[in-house]
Amino acid sequence: MDLKTGRPNHIEDALTNLHTGQWFTWTDSSNKTYANLQLTEKVGVNGNLVDNPVTELPSESAVNAKLKELQDAWDAANS
Amino acid sequence: MALTRLGLNQSINLASNVTGTLATGNGGTGATSFTAGITMADTWRLTTDFSGAADPISSNLEQNDDASFEDIGTPMSVSSGIFTFPETGKYYITATFQTYNPTSQTSCDIQYTVNNSSYSTGANCRSMVAATSYNAISTSMIFDVTSTTNCKVKFVTGSGGTIMGNSGYNGTHFQFIRIGDT
């Protein structure tokens, strides 16, 4: 999100609103694009590492749609 | 005892001009020697945002790799979110969590084990602010690491807002400084 206003503008804004927990990671954390997105194998739950319950990456269009949804909601709340 | 200020380029000859026992200073234990102060310091950080709970934070962790950073001594090691200390000693541990939109309470812990099995909360901090707001919360503890095999730490978040990570700077990050012997 925009660090000054809080308006969602980054792919991670969408991803963190699609599922909770550490379900995704990057092949290159300094270049966070959809092409570099991948699932984590395990997530930490109640002190244990368990298989990531998210088994399929969301489509790029679904990620973009979620980001637009967040932006529209932010714009409506801040207009 | 009168004290005389040393002039430029003057020094005290400890070998011939001092009698008796020198006072211990700067953590030194010997009469004529000093030990180093900080022998280990390290910083790790979260590189990627996530929302909700994580116990432990197990992925998207990296040692600080900024050009400005250089660890001291042997660094921490981490496996699946469990941090292992390089040597025994007393460690000052700080955890800073950068949060976004924690409209419900976001609880963050430093948890420790002394038997490499069961964990207790050693330090906690909480965040709850207005929607679409940022917050940074921090907590710390001193951990007497008597065994590198059994004494470990992990970082845990409860449900709430987004925990923010970044690979370019220390957002959510964890610091370890060895401050003395066990």
Short mmCIF file of C-alpha atoms in Angstrom, two decimals:
data_model
loop_
_atom_site.label_atom_id
_atom_site.label_comp_id
_atom_site.label_asym_id
_atom_site.label_seq_id
_atom_site.Cartn_x
_atom_site.Cartn_y
_atom_site.Cartn_z
CA MET A 1 0.00 0.00 0.00
CA ASP A 2 0.95 3.57 -0.37
CA LEU A 3 3.03 4.26 2.70
CA LYS A 4 1.74 7.81 3.03
CA THR A 5 -1.96 7.24 2.55
CA GLY A 6 -2.49 3.54 3.19
CA ARG A 7 -4.22 3.11 -0.18
CA PRO A 8 -3.69 -0.43 -1.47
CA ASN A 9 -1.39 -0.36 -4.48
CA HIS A 10 0.81 -3.45 -4.20
CA ILE A 11 0.34 -7.10 -5.08
CA GLU A 12 0.95 -8.06 -1.45
CA ASP A 13 -2.07 -6.00 -0.43
CA ALA A 14 -4.21 -8.30 -2.52
CA LEU A 15 -2.45 -11.51 -1.49
CA THR A 16 -2.77 -10.83 2.24
CA ASN A 17 -6.48 -10.33 1.73
CA LEU A 18 -7.00 -13.54 -0.21
CA HIS A 19 -5.76 -15.88 2.54
CA THR A 20 -4.29 -15.55 6.01
CA GLY A 21 -0.97 -16.89 7.25
CA GLN A 22 2.34 -17.21 5.47
CA TRP A 23 0.93 -19.00 2.45
CA PHE A 24 3.01 -17.28 -0.20
CA THR A 25 6.60 -16.37 -0.85
CA TRP A 26 8.72 -15.03 -3.71
CA THR A 27 11.42 -16.44 -5.86
CA ASP A 28 12.97 -12.97 -5.59
CA SER A 29 11.78 -10.92 -2.63
CA SER A 30 13.23 -7.75 -4.13
CA ASN A 31 11.09 -8.17 -7.23
CA LYS A 32 7.58 -8.90 -6.06
CA THR A 33 5.67 -9.57 -9.25
CA TYR A 34 3.08 -12.21 -10.03
CA ALA A 35 5.63 -14.10 -12.09
CA ASN A 36 7.78 -14.54 -8.97
CA LEU A 37 4.93 -15.60 -6.71
CA GLN A 38 4.91 -19.11 -5.29
CA LEU A 39 3.33 -21.07 -2.48
CA THR A 40 5.17 -21.92 0.71
CA GLU A 41 5.37 -25.61 1.50
CA LYS A 42 4.63 -25.28 5.20
CA VAL A 43 3.00 -22.74 7.48
CA GLY A 44 3.29 -22.31 11.24
CA VAL A 45 0.09 -23.18 13.12
CA ASN A 46 -0.08 -23.47 16.90
CA GLY A 47 3.61 -24.20 17.19
CA ASN A 48 3.71 -26.78 14.43
CA LEU A 49 4.67 -26.66 10.79
CA VAL A 50 1.82 -28.04 8.72
CA ASP A 51 1.21 -28.34 5.01
CA ASN A 52 0.14 -25.10 3.46
CA PRO A 53 -3.66 -25.27 3.28
CA VAL A 54 -3.53 -23.12 0.17
CA THR A 55 -2.67 -25.55 -2.57
CA GLU A 56 -3.13 -23.45 -5.67
CA LEU A 57 -1.93 -20.01 -6.59
CA PRO A 58 -4.68 -17.55 -7.35
CA SER A 59 -4.79 -16.48 -10.96
CA GLU A 60 -3.20 -13.20 -11.90
CA SER A 61 -6.63 -11.86 -12.84
CA ALA A 62 -7.99 -12.83 -9.42
CA VAL A 63 -5.12 -11.02 -7.74
CA ASN A 64 -5.68 -7.94 -9.84
CA ALA A 65 -9.41 -8.06 -9.15
CA LYS A 66 -8.79 -8.26 -5.40
CA LEU A 67 -6.43 -5.30 -5.56
CA LYS A 68 -9.01 -3.27 -7.47
CA GLU A 69 -11.67 -4.25 -4.95
CA LEU A 70 -9.46 -3.00 -2.12
CA GLN A 71 -8.68 0.20 -3.96
CA ASP A 72 -12.35 0.87 -4.67
CA ALA A 73 -13.20 0.32 -1.02
CA TRP A 74 -10.39 2.62 0.09
CA ASP A 75 -11.44 5.29 -2.41
CA ALA A 76 -15.05 5.12 -1.26
CA ALA A 77 -14.02 5.44 2.36
CA ASN A 78 -11.67 8.33 1.72
CA SER A 79 -13.53 10.41 -0.88
CA MET B 1 46.22 12.12 44.92
CA ALA B 2 47.18 14.82 42.54
CA LEU B 3 46.43 14.20 38.91
CA THR B 4 48.48 15.58 36.11
CA ARG B 5 47.05 16.01 32.67
CA LEU B 6 49.06 14.27 30.00
CA GLY B 7 50.44 16.45 27.30
CA LEU B 8 50.24 15.85 23.60
CA ASN B 9 52.11 12.69 22.61
CA GLN B 10 52.64 11.70 26.26
CA SER B 11 51.56 8.33 27.61
CA ILE B 12 51.71 6.31 30.78
CA ASN B 13 54.21 3.48 30.87
CA LEU B 14 52.14 0.78 32.53
CA ALA B 15 55.07 -1.61 32.67
CA SER B 16 57.28 0.52 34.85
CA ASN B 17 55.25 3.31 36.41
CA VAL B 18 52.23 1.48 37.86
CA THR B 19 52.33 -0.49 41.09
CA GLY B 20 49.65 -2.53 42.78
CA THR B 21 46.64 -4.03 41.03
CA LEU B 22 44.84 -2.32 38.23
CA ALA B 23 41.12 -1.94 38.68
CA THR B 24 38.92 -4.08 36.53
CA GLY B 25 37.24 -2.14 33.77
CA ASN B 26 35.11 -2.56 30.66
CA GLY B 27 34.18 -6.08 31.59
CA GLY B 28 37.74 -7.17 31.96
CA THR B 29 38.59 -9.82 34.48
CA GLY B 30 42.32 -9.57 34.55
CA ALA B 31 44.53 -6.93 36.10
CA THR B 32 46.10 -5.86 32.87
CA SER B 33 43.78 -7.02 30.14
CA PHE B 34 40.35 -6.17 28.84
CA THR B 35 37.79 -8.37 27.18
CA ALA B 36 35.72 -7.28 24.23
CA GLY B 37 32.31 -5.80 25.00
CA ILE B 38 29.79 -7.00 22.42
CA THR B 39 30.91 -10.28 20.88
CA MET B 40 27.76 -11.09 18.95
CA ALA B 41 25.06 -8.95 17.30
CA ASP B 42 22.71 -9.93 14.51
CA THR B 43 19.55 -8.75 12.78
CA TRP B 44 16.94 -10.76 10.94
CA ARG B 45 13.82 -9.48 9.24
CA LEU B 46 10.60 -10.47 7.56
CA THR B 47 10.70 -9.91 3.82
CA THR B 48 7.05 -10.38 2.93
CA ASP B 49 3.70 -9.28 4.33
CA PHE B 50 1.21 -11.71 5.75
CA SER B 51 -2.06 -11.40 7.59
CA GLY B 52 -3.42 -13.35 10.52
CA ALA B 53 -1.66 -15.78 12.79
CA ALA B 54 1.71 -17.46 12.41
CA ASP B 55 3.18 -19.74 15.07
CA PRO B 56 6.00 -19.61 14.34
CA ILE B 57 6.82 -17.07 11.68
CA SER B 58 8.55 -19.69 9.59
CA SER B 59 9.15 -18.33 6.13
CA ASN B 60 10.22 -15.18 4.35
CA LEU B 61 12.95 -14.51 6.88
CA GLU B 62 16.36 -13.18 5.93
CA GLN B 63 19.39 -11.88 7.71
CA ASN B 64 19.79 -8.16 7.15
CA ASP B 65 21.68 -7.83 3.88
CA ASP B 66 21.87 -4.06 3.65
CA ALA B 67 25.21 -2.55 2.73
CA SER B 68 25.12 -0.72 6.06
CA PHE B 69 24.93 -3.92 8.07
CA GLU B 70 27.57 -6.31 9.26
CA ASP B 71 26.93 -8.78 12.02
CA ILE B 72 29.33 -9.24 14.93
CA GLY B 73 30.61 -12.70 15.73
CA THR B 74 28.85 -15.85 14.62
CA PRO B 75 25.30 -15.10 13.44
CA MET B 76 22.07 -16.72 14.49
CA SER B 77 20.83 -19.65 12.49
CA VAL B 78 17.18 -20.31 11.73
CA SER B 79 15.33 -23.38 10.60
CA SER B 80 11.57 -23.37 10.05
CA GLY B 81 11.25 -20.29 12.21
CA ILE B 82 13.24 -21.65 15.15
CA PHE B 83 16.28 -19.51 15.96
CA THR B 84 19.41 -21.14 17.36
CA PHE B 85 22.10 -19.21 19.19
CA PRO B 86 25.75 -19.54 18.18
CA GLU B 87 27.05 -19.87 21.74
CA THR B 88 25.82 -19.77 25.30
CA GLY B 89 25.45 -16.44 27.06
CA LYS B 90 22.95 -13.80 28.01
CA TYR B 91 21.24 -12.31 24.97
CA TYR B 92 19.21 -9.14 24.61
CA ILE B 93 16.50 -9.88 22.08
CA THR B 94 14.22 -7.29 20.53
CA ALA B 95 11.33 -7.85 18.19
CA THR B 96 9.69 -5.07 16.22
CA PHE B 97 6.52 -5.71 14.28
CA GLN B 98 5.25 -3.31 11.69
CA THR B 99 1.51 -3.69 11.31
CA TYR B 100 -1.14 -2.44 8.94
CA ASN B 101 -4.86 -2.28 9.47
CA PRO B 102 -4.88 -4.10 12.83
CA THR B 103 -8.51 -3.24 13.52
CA SER B 104 -8.68 -6.29 15.72
CA GLN B 105 -6.00 -6.98 18.27
CA THR B 106 -2.73 -8.20 16.79
CA SER B 107 -0.63 -9.92 19.43
CA CYS B 108 3.07 -10.55 18.85
CA ASP B 109 5.37 -12.65 21.00
CA ILE B 110 8.94 -13.62 21.55
CA GLN B 111 8.64 -17.22 22.71
CA TYR B 112 11.49 -19.25 24.14
CA THR B 113 12.27 -22.81 25.08
CA VAL B 114 14.85 -24.16 27.49
CA ASN B 115 14.26 -27.80 26.57
CA ASN B 116 14.01 -27.56 22.78
CA SER B 117 10.39 -28.60 23.07
CA SER B 118 7.85 -26.55 25.00
CA TYR B 119 7.73 -22.81 24.47
CA SER B 120 6.76 -20.00 26.83
CA THR B 121 6.05 -16.38 26.07
CA GLY B 122 8.98 -14.26 27.15
CA ALA B 123 7.76 -10.97 25.76
CA ASN B 124 4.58 -9.69 24.17
CA CYS B 125 3.30 -6.58 22.44
CA ARG B 126 -0.08 -5.76 20.96
CA SER B 127 -1.47 -3.51 18.29
CA MET B 128 -4.98 -2.30 17.55
CA VAL B 129 -5.59 0.92 15.66
CA ALA B 130 -8.03 2.43 13.19
CA ALA B 131 -8.64 0.88 9.79
CA THR B 132 -6.00 1.45 7.11
CA SER B 133 -3.57 2.75 9.73
CA TYR B 134 0.00 1.72 10.37
CA ASN B 135 1.54 0.90 13.66
CA ALA B 136 4.86 -0.41 14.91
CA ILE B 137 5.12 -2.30 18.14
CA SER B 138 8.19 -3.62 19.87
CA THR B 139 9.08 -5.84 22.76
CA SER B 140 12.25 -7.31 24.22
CA MET B 141 13.65 -9.81 26.66
CA ILE B 142 16.96 -10.99 28.07
CA PHE B 143 17.43 -14.71 27.58
CA ASP B 144 20.01 -16.67 29.55
CA VAL B 145 21.08 -19.20 26.95
CA THR B 146 22.67 -21.97 28.98
CA SER B 147 22.58 -24.49 26.15
CA THR B 148 22.63 -23.87 22.42
CA THR B 149 20.87 -27.19 21.94
CA ASN B 150 17.98 -26.59 24.28
CA CYS B 151 17.57 -22.81 24.44
CA LYS B 152 15.90 -21.38 21.33
CA VAL B 153 13.44 -18.67 20.37
CA LYS B 154 10.70 -18.14 17.86
CA PHE B 155 8.46 -15.24 16.93
CA VAL B 156 4.71 -15.61 16.94
CA THR B 157 1.78 -13.47 15.83
CA GLY B 158 -1.88 -13.80 16.73
CA SER B 159 -4.71 -13.02 14.39
CA GLY B 160 -5.37 -9.43 13.51
CA GLY B 161 -4.02 -7.17 10.82
CA THR B 162 -1.19 -7.47 8.37
CA ILE B 163 2.37 -7.97 9.56
CA MET B 164 4.53 -6.03 7.15
CA GLY B 165 7.81 -7.30 5.78
CA ASN B 166 10.33 -5.82 3.42
CA SER B 167 13.59 -7.09 1.99
CA GLY B 168 14.99 -3.60 1.53
CA TYR B 169 14.90 -2.33 5.10
CA ASN B 170 14.07 -3.39 8.63
CA GLY B 171 10.29 -3.31 8.91
CA THR B 172 9.33 -6.28 11.03
CA HIS B 173 12.70 -7.37 12.38
CA PHE B 174 14.45 -9.17 15.19
CA GLN B 175 17.75 -8.31 16.85
CA PHE B 176 20.01 -10.45 18.96
CA ILE B 177 22.85 -9.02 21.00
CA ARG B 178 25.00 -11.10 23.31
CA ILE B 179 25.54 -8.99 26.42
CA GLY B 180 27.42 -11.37 28.68
CA ASP B 181 28.26 -14.85 29.79
CA THR B 182 25.65 -17.18 31.16
#
